[in-house]
Short mmCIF file of C-alpha atoms in Angstrom, two decimals:
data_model
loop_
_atom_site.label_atom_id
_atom_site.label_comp_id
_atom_site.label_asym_id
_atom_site.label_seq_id
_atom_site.Cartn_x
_atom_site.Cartn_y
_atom_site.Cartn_z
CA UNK A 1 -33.95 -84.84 -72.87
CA UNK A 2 -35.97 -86.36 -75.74
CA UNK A 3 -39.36 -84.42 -76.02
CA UNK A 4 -42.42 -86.61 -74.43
CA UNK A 5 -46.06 -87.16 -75.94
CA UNK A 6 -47.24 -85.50 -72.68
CA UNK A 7 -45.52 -82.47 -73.30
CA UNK A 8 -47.69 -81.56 -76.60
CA UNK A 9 -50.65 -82.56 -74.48
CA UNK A 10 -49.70 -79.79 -71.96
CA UNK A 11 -49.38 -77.81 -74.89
CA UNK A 12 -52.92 -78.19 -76.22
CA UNK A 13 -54.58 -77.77 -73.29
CA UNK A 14 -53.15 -74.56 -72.86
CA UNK A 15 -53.33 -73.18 -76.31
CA UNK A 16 -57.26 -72.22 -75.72
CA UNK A 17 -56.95 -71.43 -72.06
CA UNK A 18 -53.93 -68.23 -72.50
CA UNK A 19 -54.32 -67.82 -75.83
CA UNK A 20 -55.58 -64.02 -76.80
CA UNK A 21 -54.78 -62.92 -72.62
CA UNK A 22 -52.23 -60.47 -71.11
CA UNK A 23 -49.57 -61.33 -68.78
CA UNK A 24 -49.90 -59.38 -65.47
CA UNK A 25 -46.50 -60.19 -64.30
CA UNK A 26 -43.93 -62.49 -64.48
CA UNK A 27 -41.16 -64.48 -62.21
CA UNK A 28 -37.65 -66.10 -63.12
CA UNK A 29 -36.73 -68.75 -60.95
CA UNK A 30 -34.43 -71.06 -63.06
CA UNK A 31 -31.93 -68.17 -64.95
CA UNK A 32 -30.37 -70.80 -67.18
CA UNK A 33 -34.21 -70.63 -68.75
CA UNK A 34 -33.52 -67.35 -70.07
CA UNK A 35 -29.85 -66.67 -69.78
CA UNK A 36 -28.17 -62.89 -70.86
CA UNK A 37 -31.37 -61.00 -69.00
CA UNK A 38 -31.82 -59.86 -65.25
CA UNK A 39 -34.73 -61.10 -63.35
CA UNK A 40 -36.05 -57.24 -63.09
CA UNK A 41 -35.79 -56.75 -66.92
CA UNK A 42 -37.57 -60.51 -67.69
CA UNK A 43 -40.52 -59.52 -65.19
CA UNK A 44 -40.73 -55.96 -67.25
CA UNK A 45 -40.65 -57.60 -70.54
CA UNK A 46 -43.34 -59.51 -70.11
CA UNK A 47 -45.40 -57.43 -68.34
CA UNK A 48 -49.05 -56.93 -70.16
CA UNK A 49 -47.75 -58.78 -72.78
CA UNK A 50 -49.93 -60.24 -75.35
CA UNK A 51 -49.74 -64.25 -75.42
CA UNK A 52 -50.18 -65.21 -79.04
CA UNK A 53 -49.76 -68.88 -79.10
CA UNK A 54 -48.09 -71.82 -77.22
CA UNK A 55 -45.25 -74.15 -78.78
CA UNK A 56 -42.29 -76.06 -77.32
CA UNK A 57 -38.74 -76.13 -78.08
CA UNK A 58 -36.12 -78.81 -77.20
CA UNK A 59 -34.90 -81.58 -79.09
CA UNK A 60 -36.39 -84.66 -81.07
CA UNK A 61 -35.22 -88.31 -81.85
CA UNK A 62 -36.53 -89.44 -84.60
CA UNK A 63 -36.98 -93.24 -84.91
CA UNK A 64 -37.46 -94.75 -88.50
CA UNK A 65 -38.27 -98.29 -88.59
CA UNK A 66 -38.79 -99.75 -92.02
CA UNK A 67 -38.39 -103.10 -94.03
CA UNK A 68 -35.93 -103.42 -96.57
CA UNK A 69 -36.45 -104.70 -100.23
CA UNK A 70 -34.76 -108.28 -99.07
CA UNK A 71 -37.08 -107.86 -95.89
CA UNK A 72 -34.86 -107.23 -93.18
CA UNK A 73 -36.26 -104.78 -90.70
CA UNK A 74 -34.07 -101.82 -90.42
CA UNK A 75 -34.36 -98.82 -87.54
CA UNK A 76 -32.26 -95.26 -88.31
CA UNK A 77 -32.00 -93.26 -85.31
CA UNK A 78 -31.69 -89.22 -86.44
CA UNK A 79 -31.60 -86.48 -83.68
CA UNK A 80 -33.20 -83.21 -84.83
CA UNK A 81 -32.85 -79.80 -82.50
CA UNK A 82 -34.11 -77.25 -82.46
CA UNK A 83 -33.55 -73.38 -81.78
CA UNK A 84 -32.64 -72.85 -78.23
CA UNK A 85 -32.13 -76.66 -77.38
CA UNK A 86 -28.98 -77.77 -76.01
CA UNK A 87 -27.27 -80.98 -74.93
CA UNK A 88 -29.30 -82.71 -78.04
CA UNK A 89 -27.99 -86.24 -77.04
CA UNK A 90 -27.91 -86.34 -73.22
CA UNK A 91 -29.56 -88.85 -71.59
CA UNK A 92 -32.98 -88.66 -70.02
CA UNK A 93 -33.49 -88.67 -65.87
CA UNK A 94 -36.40 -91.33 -65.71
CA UNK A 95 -37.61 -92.92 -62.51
CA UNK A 96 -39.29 -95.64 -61.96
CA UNK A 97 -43.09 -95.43 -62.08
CA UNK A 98 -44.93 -98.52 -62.27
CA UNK A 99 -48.41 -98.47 -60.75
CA UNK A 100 -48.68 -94.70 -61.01
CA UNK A 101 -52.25 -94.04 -62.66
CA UNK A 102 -51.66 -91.51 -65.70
CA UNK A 103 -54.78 -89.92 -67.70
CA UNK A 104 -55.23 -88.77 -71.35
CA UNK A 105 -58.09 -88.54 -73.29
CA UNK A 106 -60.51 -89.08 -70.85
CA UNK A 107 -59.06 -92.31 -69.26
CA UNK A 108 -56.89 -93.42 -66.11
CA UNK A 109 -54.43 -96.16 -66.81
CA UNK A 110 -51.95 -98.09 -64.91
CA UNK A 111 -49.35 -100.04 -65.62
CA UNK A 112 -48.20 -103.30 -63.61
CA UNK A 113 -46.18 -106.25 -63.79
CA UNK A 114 -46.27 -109.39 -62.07
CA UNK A 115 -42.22 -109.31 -62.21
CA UNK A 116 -40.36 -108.79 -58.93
CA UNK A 117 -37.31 -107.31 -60.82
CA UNK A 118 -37.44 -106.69 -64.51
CA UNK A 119 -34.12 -108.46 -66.25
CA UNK A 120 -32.85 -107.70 -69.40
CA UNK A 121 -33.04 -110.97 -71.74
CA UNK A 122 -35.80 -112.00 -69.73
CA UNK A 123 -39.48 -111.42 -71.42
CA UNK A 124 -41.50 -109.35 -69.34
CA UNK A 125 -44.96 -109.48 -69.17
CA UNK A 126 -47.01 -105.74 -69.28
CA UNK A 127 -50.29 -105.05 -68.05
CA UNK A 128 -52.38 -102.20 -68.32
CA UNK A 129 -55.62 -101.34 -66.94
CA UNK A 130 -58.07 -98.50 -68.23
CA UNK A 131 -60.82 -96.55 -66.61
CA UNK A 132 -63.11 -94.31 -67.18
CA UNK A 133 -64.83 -92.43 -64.87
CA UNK A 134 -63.79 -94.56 -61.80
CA UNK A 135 -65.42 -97.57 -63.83
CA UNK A 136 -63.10 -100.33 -66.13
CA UNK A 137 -63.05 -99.12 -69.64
CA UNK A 138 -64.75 -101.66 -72.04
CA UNK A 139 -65.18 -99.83 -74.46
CA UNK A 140 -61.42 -99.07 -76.26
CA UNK A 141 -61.10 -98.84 -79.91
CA UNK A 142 -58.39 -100.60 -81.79
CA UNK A 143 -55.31 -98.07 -82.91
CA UNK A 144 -53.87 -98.66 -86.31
CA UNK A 145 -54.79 -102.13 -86.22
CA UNK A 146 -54.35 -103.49 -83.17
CA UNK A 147 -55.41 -102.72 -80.03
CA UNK A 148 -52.38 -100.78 -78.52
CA UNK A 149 -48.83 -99.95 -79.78
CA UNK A 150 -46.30 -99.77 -77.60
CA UNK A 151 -42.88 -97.62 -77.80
CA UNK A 152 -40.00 -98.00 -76.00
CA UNK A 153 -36.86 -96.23 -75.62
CA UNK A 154 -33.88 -96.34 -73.65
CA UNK A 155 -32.77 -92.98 -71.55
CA UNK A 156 -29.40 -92.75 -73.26
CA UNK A 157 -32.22 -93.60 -76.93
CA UNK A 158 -29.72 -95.96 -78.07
CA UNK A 159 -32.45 -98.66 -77.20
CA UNK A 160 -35.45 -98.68 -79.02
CA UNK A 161 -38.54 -101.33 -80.17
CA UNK A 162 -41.66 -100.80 -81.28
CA UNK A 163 -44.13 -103.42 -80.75
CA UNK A 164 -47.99 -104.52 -80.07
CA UNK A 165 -50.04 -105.36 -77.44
CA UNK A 166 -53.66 -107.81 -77.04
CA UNK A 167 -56.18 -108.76 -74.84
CA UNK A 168 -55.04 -110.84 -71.99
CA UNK A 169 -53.48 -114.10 -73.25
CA UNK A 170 -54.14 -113.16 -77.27
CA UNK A 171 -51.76 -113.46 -80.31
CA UNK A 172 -50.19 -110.61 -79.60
CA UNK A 173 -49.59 -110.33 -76.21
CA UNK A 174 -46.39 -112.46 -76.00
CA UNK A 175 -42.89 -111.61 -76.47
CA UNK A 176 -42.51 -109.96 -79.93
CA UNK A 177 -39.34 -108.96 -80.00
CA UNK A 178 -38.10 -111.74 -82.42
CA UNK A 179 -41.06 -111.06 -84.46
CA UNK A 180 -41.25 -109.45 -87.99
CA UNK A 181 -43.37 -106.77 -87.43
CA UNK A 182 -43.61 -105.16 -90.89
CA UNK A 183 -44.30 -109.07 -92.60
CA UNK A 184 -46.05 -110.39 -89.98
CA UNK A 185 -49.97 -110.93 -90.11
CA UNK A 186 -51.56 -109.20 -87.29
CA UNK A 187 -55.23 -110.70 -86.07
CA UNK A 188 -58.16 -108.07 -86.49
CA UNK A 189 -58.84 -106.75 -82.88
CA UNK A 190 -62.52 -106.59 -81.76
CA UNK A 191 -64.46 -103.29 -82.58
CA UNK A 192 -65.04 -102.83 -78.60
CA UNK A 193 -62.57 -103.92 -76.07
CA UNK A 194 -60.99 -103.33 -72.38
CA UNK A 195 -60.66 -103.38 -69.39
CA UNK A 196 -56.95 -104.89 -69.95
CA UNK A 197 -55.13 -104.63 -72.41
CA UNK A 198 -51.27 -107.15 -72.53
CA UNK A 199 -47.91 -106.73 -74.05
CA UNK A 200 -44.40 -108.73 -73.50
CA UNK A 201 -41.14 -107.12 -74.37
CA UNK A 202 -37.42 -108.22 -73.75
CA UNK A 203 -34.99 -105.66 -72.30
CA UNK A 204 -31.48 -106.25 -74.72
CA UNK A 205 -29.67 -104.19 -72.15
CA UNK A 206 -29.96 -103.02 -68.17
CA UNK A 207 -31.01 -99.44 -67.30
CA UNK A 208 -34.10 -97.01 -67.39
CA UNK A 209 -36.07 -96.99 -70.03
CA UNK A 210 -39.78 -95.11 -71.38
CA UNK A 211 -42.66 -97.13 -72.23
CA UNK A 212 -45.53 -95.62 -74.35
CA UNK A 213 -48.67 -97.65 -75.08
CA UNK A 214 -51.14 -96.07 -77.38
CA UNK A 215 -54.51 -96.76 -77.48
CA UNK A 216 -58.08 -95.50 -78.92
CA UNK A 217 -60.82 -93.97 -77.27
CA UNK A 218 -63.66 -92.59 -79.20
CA UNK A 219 -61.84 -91.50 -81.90
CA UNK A 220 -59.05 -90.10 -79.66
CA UNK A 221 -55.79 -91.12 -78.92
CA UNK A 222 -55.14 -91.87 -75.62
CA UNK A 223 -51.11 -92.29 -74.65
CA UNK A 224 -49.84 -93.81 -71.26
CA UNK A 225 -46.16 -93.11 -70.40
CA UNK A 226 -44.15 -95.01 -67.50
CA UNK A 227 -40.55 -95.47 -67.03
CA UNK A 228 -39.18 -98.67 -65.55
CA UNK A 229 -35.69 -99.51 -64.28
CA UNK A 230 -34.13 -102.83 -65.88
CA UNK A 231 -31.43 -104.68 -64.22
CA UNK A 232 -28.38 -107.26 -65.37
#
């Protein structure tokens, strides 16, 4: 399964919390985690040992979208593992969650639509809300331009589109799929903006797929993730 922004964000907020402690013991409850050693022998191992950092391992798809000299937008897909990973190209088990608040840096988010059934070849309409605090979030920073960007990938990855979002009913909130992104002239987002922010996308082909819309927040990055089921 492709790594997930969420993952590293696990990673960092652990990092400063274990980092420099001792392990007082230690349980093995999936073997195929550490295959070749008993459970007794994995518990002694570890015992009182010294944490000296946190990483992750696994696999990565890397995604290069770029504009050729004759200005046709190009996308090379390159899968990258690394040591330990295994099944590097098997396909992601995502379910559905639309409406499910998710937090990062600082904020709650949720994503809606107002489709009954998301169709591929059919632009969908995105919405997502921010808050802070209980409170709408008006105060959202634009990200590399514009005020979110918004990833999407396919489970199997074969799928992929990178595109922008707006405020409710701007430029950029329509379907962009036919759009050239790289040529195209985006409109300068205001300094300060939120609750809402909108994105359209068309679905090319049925099945789950992972949204990611990016977004700034005092500086920060703040990344939502949601996976959403599209049918024939």
């Amino acid at each position: 399964m492709p790594e997930l922004p969420e993952v590293e964000h696990v990673v960092r907020a652990l990092a400063p919390r274990v980092t420099g402690r001792h392990i007082l013991a230690a349980e093995l409850n999936l073997k195929r985690i550490a295959p070749g050693i008993s459970r007794t022998r994995f518990n002694h191992q570890l015992q009182n040992a010294l944490i000296t950092g946190v990483g992750r391992r696994g696999k990565y798809i890397l995604f290069n979208e770029f504009t050729t000299a004759q200005g046709a937008t190009q996308i090379e897909r390159h899968v990258v593992s690394t040591d330990g990973a295994d099944g590097a190209d098997s396909p992601a088990t995502l379910t559905p969650d639309l409406g499910t608040p998710q937090r990062s840096a600082g904020l709650e988010a949720v994503l809606t639509t107002p489709m009954t059934k998301i169709r591929r070849r059919v632009p969908t309409p995105f919405f997502l809300d921010v808050m802070r605090d209980g409170q709408p979030a008006s105060d959202l920073e634009p990200y590399l331009g514009a005020v979110c960007h918004v990833v999407i990938v396919s489970a199997d990855t074969k799928q992929f589109a990178h595109t922008h979002g707006d405020l409710p009913g701007g430029a950029m909130s329509g379907d962009m799929s036919k759009m050239d992104m790289a040529t195209m002239a985006m409109p300068t987002p205001p300094a300060k903006f939120g609750p809402r922010l909108e994105f359209t996308h068309t679905f090319m082909q049925p099945g789950p797929y992972r949204l990611w819309v990016q977004t700034s927040y005092k500086g920060e990055v703040a990344t939502f993730g949601y996976n959403v089921m599209v049918e024939k």
